[in-house]
Amino acid sequence: MELQKSPLAPSSFPEMPEIDGVKLSTKACGVKYEGRTDVLLMSFDKGTTIGGVLTRSLTCSAPVECCRDHLKSGEARAIVVNSGNANAFTGRLGTASVARTVEATARELKCPENAVFVASTGVIGEPLPDEKITSALGDMKTDLCSNNWQGAAEAIMTTDTFAKGATIKTQIDGKVVTINGIAKGSGMIAPDMATMLSFVATDAALSPAMVQNLISSGADLSFNSITVDSDTSTSDTVLLCATGKAGNTLYNDINAPELADFIQALNKALKNLAHQVVRDGEGASKFISIAVTGAETDQAARRVGLAIANSPLVKTAVAGEDANWGRVVMAVGKSGERADRDKLSVAMGGVTIAKDGQRVEGFDEEPVAKHMKGQEISIAVDVGIADGQATVWTCDLTHGYIEINADYRS
Amino acid sequence: MELQKSPLAPSSFPEMPEIDGVKLSTKACGVKYEGRTDVLLMSFDKGTTIGGVLTRSLTCSAPVECCRDHLKSGEARAIVVNSGNANAFTGRLGTASVARTVEATARELKCPENAVFVASTGVIGEPLPDEKITSALGDMKTDLCSNNWQGAAEAIMTTDTFAKGATIKTQIDGKVVTINGIAKGSGMIAPDMATMLSFVATDAALSPAMVQNLISSGADLSFNSITVDSDTSTSDTVLLCATGKAGNTLYNDINAPELADFIQALNKALKNLAHQVVRDGEGASKFISIAVTGAETDQAARRVGLAIANSPLVKTAVAGEDANWGRVVMAVGKSGERADRDKLSVAMGGVTIAKDGQRVEGFDEEPVAKHMKGQEISIAVDVGIADGQATVWTCDLTHGYIEINADYRS
């Protein structure tokens, strides 16, 4: 099945500058796909720190287990990513396959094994032909260069309909720092064909503890606030590497004012990448922002938002361009979080449709109907308890989703 | 949109005998629908006990709040049900509307108000025109009869494509007792058009505590073990009434051997009704049984089963007749319950496809492919931890679901 480029895709891939200390190389290794690149090697200069956020799935893949273990070192020298085969649910074969890949990469790049990270995305349950990857590492090392970010984003795609990248420049105590990121995923979904991966690099100097801290909190506001169909992959992986080449001072306090601009820029880049994943959601025709206020805590607000975002009834209503606030109320109710039914309000496209637990009599339906016909849908819910707030993002549920996941037989 | 009768519907409505102490009456009151019955009055003789299970939704409807309050009395004299309007998210108007209905029913039937129960299903957010119901109660009282169970099941339908009933006879200490039940719902879904309601009556003599005990544990194994699309209605209500006319001894211990046959029969009837709800799931083309074994506890097994049953990827795979065990593994992983990845096994149609955390090399694909083409799909998963087990039921996710919920504008 030939997938059409998502109607929600950005107009083009961004111009991505080099990041001092980061080199990239891609190759068509034929792991599964023919006639396209399917392996990415990222190499990092000595002194690069790393932090990461991994799937919470209890049936996680062998590469995820390896990343979890190696993150303890806090040092990154290489990331090896393949598309086409997730190396998930492959038992002891999968673990051995990861070990061989790590060993070969460490040997080739002359670095410690626990500074090598691997990620795989594609079919579940098929043994990974790792020799296709390890035998290519020599050539890939030779080809390493620093201006190949778009190629890198393309090599990690599976059912993605467009390559996903984001870049941003900011400053830490007067030193210019750059953040580049790539991502793949048609949502946290389709684990036998797709999964969510993102690799972000910066030339900022950040301690291992700080880089972990930054990616954990940043992921909460970006990748952990999106959903396509509520299914969690066995392989979701987000890694942030900091080469330190920008030469800024190291800060140990995440609240240091000198870091504020950098954190804001990083979170913006992460959110941009996360949004691109939603915009490539299988069958997506509309991008939906759901802002929840008035919850008991920010975490509670996020859970309410995700309950709305994961509701098939809300998602089909948006697909049908129906401002169906009753389904939004239903989803709030099933979230398990506190909500005051008699204070609840719902707005769509900025127009309040329900307030104080009742439909607003005579609200202006015309702007709402017009809003629902657009590609960017906004839903705002106040649950009337306290000050907790969060925004989550999702896409609608259309015939396209069913076509991709039911009609198509791999 | 004219809905086709579900391909999974039973061949006919069962012959339902009378239950001594129960009378039924239905009427076309025009609450919303035209040209069909839409209100049901059930009356019970003095001495009837009642227990119930209500939605856990935190945005539950006014009728649900009334039932929760009146269940404390343990006594049932009447149940008033309307279809077409859920009286949910109607604020103080909704509460007042329920109060008027209860008051009018108690006056008409000369019974205490807290022995009157109400249930509503249909559109959310529209004030309920309760005078259409209360003004009909006099005629409905006159029409009460005991052999109108099919009519009762029809009056409470909304988007249901067939009326749902179940009946079973059993014994308690040598006395024959009968259990009749009706249900409606196209799943726990479509809260603006549908919801899950079930009313079960028996002539057995059961104390209020026992009847509550029986319906709570019975609902866990039936209505709480089904899902169509993971959405929870604001109005789900299951009530069990026991008239005591069979004249059996009262037992206070749910483990009394004299009750074993009755409990088995009751649970069978509840499961039958719950299965009919799934068989009428919106767009359903296949009925899916998911048996989970090897979990930490029975509750954990149920949560694993529901994670599988609620996964859009599993449901679309079944719709596509694809024995996609990778998606089952993914769903186990996201359930949050313990599973041993290296002991996990998955069978479909009785054929083990994956075992000890790996695909079974060379398993016989032909019977599996044949099984997936059928209407009754069985998935069995062992998570390799302990002895907890549960079975849950769902249906597949098809274009029909999208058509009903997105393409159709009410």
Coordinates of N, CA, C and O in Angstrom, one line a residue, chain B residues 43-176:
Chain B
S43 N -42.8 -2.8 37.5 CA -43.2 -2.6 38.9 C -43.0 -4.0 39.6 O -43.0 -5.0 38.9
F44 N -42.7 -3.9 40.8 CA -42.3 -5.0 41.6 C -43.2 -5.1 42.9 O -43.5 -4.1 43.5
D45 N -43.6 -6.3 43.2 CA -44.5 -6.5 44.4 C -43.7 -6.1 45.7 O -42.4 -6.1 45.7
K46 N -44.4 -5.7 46.7 CA -43.8 -5.4 48.0 C -42.8 -6.5 48.4 O -43.1 -7.7 48.2
G47 N -41.7 -6.2 49.0 CA -40.8 -7.2 49.5 C -39.7 -7.5 48.5 O -38.8 -8.3 48.8
T48 N -39.7 -6.8 47.4 CA -38.6 -7.0 46.4 C -37.4 -6.3 46.8 O -37.4 -5.1 47.1
T49 N -36.3 -7.1 46.8 CA -35.0 -6.5 47.1 C -34.2 -6.1 45.8 O -34.6 -6.6 44.7
I50 N -33.3 -5.2 45.9 CA -32.5 -4.7 44.7 C -31.1 -4.5 45.0 O -30.7 -4.1 46.2
G51 N -30.2 -4.7 44.1 CA -28.8 -4.4 44.1 C -28.4 -3.8 42.7 O -29.2 -4.1 41.8
G52 N -27.4 -3.1 42.7 CA -27.0 -2.5 41.4 C -25.6 -2.2 41.2 O -24.8 -2.1 42.2
V53 N -25.2 -2.1 40.0 CA -23.8 -1.6 39.7 C -24.0 -0.4 38.7 O -24.7 -0.5 37.7
L54 N -23.3 0.7 39.0 CA -23.5 1.9 38.3 C -22.1 2.4 37.7 O -21.1 2.0 38.1
T55 N -22.2 3.2 36.6 CA -21.0 3.7 36.0 C -20.1 4.3 37.1 O -20.5 5.0 38.0
R56 N -18.8 4.2 36.8 CA -17.8 4.8 37.7 C -17.4 6.2 37.1 O -16.6 6.9 37.7
S57 N -18.1 6.6 36.1 CA -17.8 7.9 35.5 C -18.0 9.0 36.5 O -19.0 9.0 37.3
L58 N -17.1 9.9 36.5 CA -17.2 11.1 37.5 C -18.1 12.2 36.9 O -18.3 13.1 37.6
T59 N -18.5 12.0 35.7 CA -19.5 12.9 35.2 C -20.8 12.2 34.9 O -21.5 12.3 33.9
C60 N -21.2 11.4 35.9 CA -22.4 10.5 35.7 C -23.7 11.3 35.7 O -23.7 12.5 36.1
S61 N -24.7 10.7 35.1 CA -25.9 11.4 34.9 C -26.8 11.5 36.2 O -26.5 10.8 37.1
A62 N -27.8 12.4 36.1 CA -28.7 12.6 37.3 C -29.4 11.3 37.6 O -29.5 10.9 38.8
P63 N -29.9 10.5 36.7 CA -30.5 9.2 37.0 C -29.6 8.3 37.8 O -30.0 7.6 38.7
V64 N -28.3 8.2 37.4 CA -27.3 7.4 38.1 C -27.2 7.8 39.5 O -27.1 7.0 40.4
E65 N -27.1 9.1 39.7 CA -27.0 9.6 41.1 C -28.2 9.2 41.9 O -28.1 8.8 43.1
C66 N -29.4 9.3 41.3 CA -30.6 8.8 42.0 C -30.5 7.3 42.4 O -30.8 7.0 43.5
C67 N -30.1 6.5 41.4 CA -30.0 5.1 41.7 C -29.0 4.8 42.8 O -29.3 4.0 43.7
R68 N -27.9 5.5 42.8 CA -26.9 5.3 43.8 C -27.5 5.6 45.2 O -27.2 4.8 46.2
D69 N -28.3 6.6 45.3 CA -28.9 7.0 46.5 C -29.9 6.0 47.0 O -29.9 5.5 48.1
H70 N -30.8 5.6 46.0 CA -31.9 4.8 46.4 C -31.5 3.3 46.6 O -32.2 2.6 47.3
L71 N -30.4 2.9 46.1 CA -29.9 1.5 46.3 C -29.7 1.3 47.8 O -29.7 0.2 48.3
K72 N -29.4 2.4 48.6 CA -29.2 2.2 50.0 C -30.4 1.6 50.7 O -30.2 1.0 51.7
S73 N -31.6 1.9 50.2 CA -32.8 1.3 50.8 C -32.9 -0.2 50.6 O -33.5 -0.9 51.4
G74 N -32.3 -0.7 49.5 CA -32.4 -2.1 49.3 C -33.7 -2.6 48.8 O -33.9 -3.8 48.6
E75 N -34.7 -1.7 48.6 CA -36.0 -2.1 48.2 C -36.4 -1.6 46.9 O -36.1 -0.4 46.6
A76 N -37.0 -2.4 46.0 CA -37.4 -1.9 44.7 C -38.9 -2.1 44.5 O -39.5 -3.2 44.8
R77 N -39.6 -1.0 44.1 CA -41.0 -1.2 43.7 C -41.2 -0.8 42.3 O -42.2 -1.2 41.7
A78 N -40.3 0.0 41.7 CA -40.5 0.5 40.3 C -39.2 0.9 39.7 O -38.3 1.4 40.4
I79 N -39.0 0.6 38.4 CA -38.0 1.1 37.6 C -38.6 1.8 36.4 O -39.4 1.3 35.7
V80 N -38.2 3.1 36.2 CA -38.7 3.9 35.0 C -37.5 4.1 34.1 O -36.5 4.7 34.5
V81 N -37.6 3.7 32.9 CA -36.5 3.9 31.9 C -37.0 4.6 30.7 O -38.1 4.3 30.2
N82 N -36.3 5.6 30.2 CA -36.6 6.2 28.9 C -35.4 6.1 28.0 O -34.3 6.1 28.4
S83 N -35.7 6.0 26.7 CA -34.7 6.0 25.7 C -34.8 7.3 24.9 O -35.9 7.9 24.9
G84 N -33.7 7.8 24.3 CA -33.8 9.0 23.5 C -33.1 10.2 24.1 O -32.7 11.1 23.4
N85 N -33.1 10.2 25.4 CA -32.5 11.3 26.2 C -31.9 10.8 27.4 O -32.5 10.2 28.3
A86 N -30.5 11.1 27.6 CA -29.8 10.5 28.7 C -29.9 11.3 30.0 O -29.5 10.8 31.0
N87 N -30.5 12.5 29.9 CA -30.6 13.4 31.1 C -29.2 13.5 31.7 O -29.1 13.4 33.0
A88 N -28.1 13.6 30.9 CA -26.8 13.7 31.5 C -26.2 15.0 31.1 O -26.5 15.6 30.0
F89 N -25.4 15.6 32.0 CA -24.9 16.9 31.8 C -26.0 17.9 31.6 O -25.9 18.8 30.7
T90 N -27.0 17.8 32.4 CA -28.2 18.7 32.3 C -28.3 19.5 33.6 O -29.3 20.2 33.8
G91 N -27.2 19.4 34.5 CA -27.2 20.3 35.7 C -28.3 20.1 36.6 O -28.9 19.0 36.7
R92 N -28.7 21.2 37.2 CA -29.8 21.2 38.2 C -31.1 20.9 37.5 O -32.0 20.2 38.1
L93 N -31.3 21.2 36.2 CA -32.5 20.8 35.5 C -32.7 19.3 35.5 O -33.8 18.8 35.7
G94 N -31.6 18.6 35.4 CA -31.6 17.1 35.3 C -32.0 16.5 36.6 O -32.8 15.6 36.7
T95 N -31.4 17.1 37.7 CA -31.7 16.5 39.0 C -33.2 16.8 39.3 O -33.9 15.9 39.9
A96 N -33.7 17.9 39.0 CA -35.1 18.3 39.2 C -36.0 17.3 38.4 O -37.1 16.9 38.9
S97 N -35.6 17.1 37.2 CA -36.4 16.2 36.3 C -36.5 14.8 36.9 O -37.6 14.2 36.9
V98 N -35.4 14.3 37.4 CA -35.4 12.9 38.1 C -36.3 13.0 39.3 O -37.1 12.1 39.5
A99 N -36.2 14.0 40.1 CA -37.0 14.1 41.3 C -38.5 14.1 41.0 O -39.3 13.4 41.6
R100 N -38.9 14.8 39.9 CA -40.3 14.8 39.5 C -40.8 13.4 39.0 O -41.9 13.0 39.3
T101 N -39.9 12.8 38.3 CA -40.3 11.4 37.8 C -40.5 10.4 39.0 O -41.4 9.6 39.0
V102 N -39.5 10.5 39.9 CA -39.6 9.6 41.1 C -40.9 9.9 41.9 O -41.6 9.0 42.3
E103 N -41.1 11.2 42.1 CA -42.3 11.6 42.9 C -43.6 11.1 42.3 O -44.4 10.5 42.9
A104 N -43.7 11.3 41.0 CA -44.9 10.9 40.3 C -45.1 9.4 40.3 O -46.2 8.9 40.4
T105 N -44.0 8.7 40.1 CA -44.1 7.2 40.1 C -44.5 6.7 41.5 O -45.3 5.8 41.6
A106 N -43.9 7.2 42.5 CA -44.2 6.8 43.9 C -45.7 7.0 44.2 O -46.4 6.2 44.8
R107 N -46.2 8.2 43.7 CA -47.6 8.5 44.0 C -48.5 7.6 43.2 O -49.4 7.0 43.8
E108 N -48.2 7.3 42.0 CA -49.0 6.4 41.1 C -49.0 5.0 41.7 O -50.0 4.4 41.7
L109 N -47.8 4.5 42.1 CA -47.7 3.1 42.6 C -47.9 3.0 44.1 O -47.8 1.9 44.6
K110 N -48.1 4.1 44.7 CA -48.3 4.1 46.2 C -47.1 3.4 46.9 O -47.3 2.4 47.6
C111 N -45.9 3.9 46.7 CA -44.7 3.2 47.3 C -43.8 4.3 47.7 O -43.9 5.5 47.3
P112 N -42.8 4.0 48.6 CA -41.8 5.0 49.0 C -41.0 5.5 47.8 O -40.7 4.7 46.9
E113 N -40.6 6.8 47.8 CA -39.8 7.3 46.7 C -38.5 6.6 46.6 O -38.0 6.4 45.4
N114 N -37.9 6.2 47.7 CA -36.5 5.6 47.6 C -36.6 4.1 47.1 O -35.6 3.4 47.1
A115 N -37.8 3.6 46.8 CA -38.0 2.3 46.1 C -38.2 2.5 44.6 O -38.5 1.5 43.9
V116 N -38.1 3.7 44.1 CA -38.2 4.0 42.7 C -36.9 4.3 42.1 O -36.1 5.1 42.6
F117 N -36.6 3.6 41.0 CA -35.3 3.8 40.3 C -35.5 4.3 38.9 O -36.5 3.9 38.2
V118 N -34.6 5.1 38.4 CA -34.8 5.7 37.0 C -33.5 5.4 36.2 O -32.4 5.4 36.8
A119 N -33.7 5.3 34.9 CA -32.5 5.2 34.0 C -32.9 5.8 32.7 O -34.0 5.7 32.3
S120 N -32.0 6.6 32.2 CA -32.2 7.3 30.9 C -31.0 7.0 30.0 O -29.9 6.9 30.4
T121 N -31.3 6.9 28.7 CA -30.3 6.7 27.7 C -30.6 7.4 26.4 O -31.8 7.4 26.0
G122 N -29.7 8.1 25.9 CA -29.9 8.8 24.6 C -29.0 10.0 24.5 O -27.8 10.0 25.1
V123 N -29.5 11.1 24.0 CA -28.7 12.3 23.8 C -28.2 12.9 25.1 O -29.0 12.9 26.1
I124 N -27.0 13.4 25.2 CA -26.4 14.1 26.3 C -26.7 15.6 26.2 O -26.7 16.1 25.1
G125 N -27.0 16.2 27.3 CA -27.0 17.7 27.4 C -28.3 18.3 27.0 O -28.4 19.6 27.1
E126 N -29.3 17.6 26.6 CA -30.6 18.1 26.3 C -31.5 18.0 27.6 O -31.6 16.9 28.1
P127 N -32.1 19.0 28.0 CA -33.0 18.8 29.2 C -34.1 17.8 28.9 O -34.6 17.7 27.7
L128 N -34.4 16.9 29.8 CA -35.3 15.8 29.6 C -36.8 16.3 29.8 O -37.1 16.9 30.8
P129 N -37.6 16.2 28.8 CA -39.0 16.6 28.9 C -39.8 15.6 29.7 O -40.5 14.8 29.2
D130 N -39.5 15.6 31.1 CA -40.1 14.6 32.0 C -41.6 14.5 32.0 O -42.2 13.5 32.3
E131 N -42.2 15.7 31.7 CA -43.7 15.6 31.7 C -44.3 14.6 30.7 O -45.4 14.1 30.9
K132 N -43.5 14.4 29.6 CA -44.0 13.4 28.7 C -44.0 12.0 29.3 O -44.8 11.1 28.9
I133 N -43.1 11.8 30.3 CA -43.1 10.5 31.0 C -44.1 10.5 32.1 O -44.9 9.6 32.2
T134 N -44.1 11.5 33.0 CA -44.9 11.5 34.1 C -46.4 11.5 33.8 O -47.2 10.9 34.4
S135 N -46.7 12.2 32.7 CA -48.2 12.3 32.3 C -48.6 10.9 31.7 O -49.8 10.7 31.6
A136 N -47.7 10.0 31.4 CA -48.1 8.7 30.8 C -48.2 7.6 31.9 O -48.6 6.5 31.6
L137 N -47.7 7.9 33.1 CA -47.6 6.9 34.1 C -48.9 6.2 34.5 O -49.0 5.0 34.8
G138 N -50.0 7.0 34.5 CA -51.3 6.5 34.8 C -51.7 5.4 33.8 O -52.1 4.3 34.2
D139 N -51.6 5.7 32.5 CA -52.0 4.7 31.5 C -51.0 3.5 31.6 O -51.4 2.3 31.5
M140 N -49.8 3.8 31.9 CA -48.8 2.7 31.9 C -49.1 1.8 33.1 O -48.9 0.5 33.0
K141 N -49.5 2.3 34.2 CA -49.8 1.5 35.4 C -51.0 0.6 35.0 O -51.0 -0.6 35.3
T142 N -52.0 1.1 34.3 CA -53.1 0.3 33.9 C -52.7 -0.9 33.0 O -53.3 -2.0 33.0
D143 N -51.7 -0.6 32.1 CA -51.3 -1.6 31.2 C -50.3 -2.6 31.7 O -49.9 -3.5 31.0
L144 N -49.9 -2.5 33.0 CA -48.9 -3.4 33.5 C -49.3 -4.9 33.3 O -50.4 -5.3 33.6
C145 N -48.4 -5.7 32.8 CA -48.6 -7.1 32.6 C -47.3 -7.9 32.8 O -46.3 -7.2 32.8
S146 N -47.4 -9.2 32.9 CA -46.2 -9.9 33.3 C -45.5 -10.6 32.1 O -44.5 -11.3 32.3
N147 N -46.1 -10.5 30.9 CA -45.5 -11.3 29.8 C -45.0 -10.4 28.6 O -45.2 -10.8 27.5
N148 N -44.4 -9.3 29.0 CA -44.1 -8.3 28.0 C -42.6 -8.0 28.0 O -42.2 -6.9 27.8
W149 N -41.8 -9.1 28.2 CA -40.3 -8.8 28.3 C -39.7 -8.4 27.0 O -38.8 -7.5 27.0
Q150 N -40.2 -8.9 25.9 CA -39.6 -8.5 24.6 C -39.9 -7.0 24.3 O -39.1 -6.3 23.9
G151 N -41.1 -6.7 24.6 CA -41.5 -5.3 24.5 C -40.7 -4.4 25.3 O -40.3 -3.3 24.9
A152 N -40.4 -4.8 26.5 CA -39.6 -4.0 27.5 C -38.2 -3.8 26.9 O -37.6 -2.7 26.9
A153 N -37.6 -4.9 26.3 CA -36.3 -4.9 25.7 C -36.3 -3.9 24.5 O -35.3 -3.2 24.3
E154 N -37.4 -3.9 23.8 CA -37.4 -3.0 22.6 C -37.5 -1.5 23.0 O -37.0 -0.6 22.4
A155 N -38.3 -1.3 24.1 CA -38.5 0.1 24.5 C -37.3 0.9 24.9 O -37.2 2.1 24.9
I156 N -36.3 0.1 25.4 CA -35.1 0.8 25.9 C -33.9 0.8 24.9 O -32.8 1.4 25.2
M157 N -34.2 0.4 23.7 CA -33.1 0.4 22.6 C -32.9 1.9 22.2 O -33.8 2.7 22.1
T158 N -31.6 2.1 21.8 CA -31.3 3.4 21.1 C -30.7 3.0 19.7 O -31.5 2.8 18.8
T159 N -29.4 3.0 19.6 CA -28.8 2.6 18.4 C -28.7 1.1 18.3 O -28.0 0.6 17.3
D160 N -29.2 0.4 19.3 CA -29.2 -1.1 19.2 C -29.8 -1.6 17.9 O -30.8 -1.0 17.5
T161 N -29.2 -2.6 17.3 CA -29.8 -3.2 16.1 C -30.6 -4.4 16.4 O -31.3 -4.9 15.5
F162 N -30.6 -4.9 17.6 CA -31.6 -6.0 18.0 C -31.9 -5.9 19.5 O -31.1 -5.3 20.3
A163 N -33.1 -6.3 19.9 CA -33.4 -6.4 21.3 C -32.7 -7.5 22.0 O -32.5 -8.6 21.4
K164 N -32.3 -7.2 23.3 CA -31.5 -8.2 24.0 C -32.2 -8.7 25.2 O -32.5 -8.0 26.1
G165 N -32.3 -10.0 25.3 CA -32.9 -10.7 26.5 C -32.3 -12.0 26.8 O -31.6 -12.6 25.9
A166 N -32.4 -12.4 28.0 CA -31.9 -13.7 28.4 C -32.7 -14.3 29.5 O -33.3 -13.5 30.3
T167 N -32.9 -15.6 29.6 CA -33.7 -16.2 30.7 C -33.1 -17.5 31.0 O -32.5 -18.2 30.2
I168 N -33.3 -17.9 32.3 CA -32.7 -19.2 32.7 C -33.5 -19.6 34.0 O -33.9 -18.8 34.8
K169 N -33.7 -20.9 34.1 CA -34.3 -21.5 35.3 C -33.3 -22.3 36.1 O -32.4 -22.9 35.5
T170 N -33.4 -22.2 37.4 CA -32.5 -23.0 38.2 C -33.2 -23.3 39.5 O -34.4 -23.2 39.6
Q171 N -32.5 -23.8 40.5 CA -33.1 -24.1 41.8 C -32.4 -23.6 43.0 O -31.1 -23.5 42.9
I172 N -33.1 -23.2 44.0 CA -32.4 -23.0 45.3 C -33.1 -23.9 46.3 O -34.4 -23.9 46.4
D173 N -32.4 -24.7 47.0 CA -32.9 -25.8 47.9 C -34.2 -26.4 47.4 O -35.2 -26.5 48.1
G174 N -34.2 -26.8 46.2 CA -35.4 -27.6 45.6 C -36.5 -26.7 45.1 O -37.4 -27.2 44.4
K175 N -36.5 -25.4 45.3 CA -37.5 -24.5 44.8 C -37.0 -24.0 43.4 O -35.9 -23.5 43.3
V176 N -37.9 -24.1 42.4 CA -37.5 -23.6 41.1 C -37.5 -22.1 41.1 O -38.5 -21.5 41.6

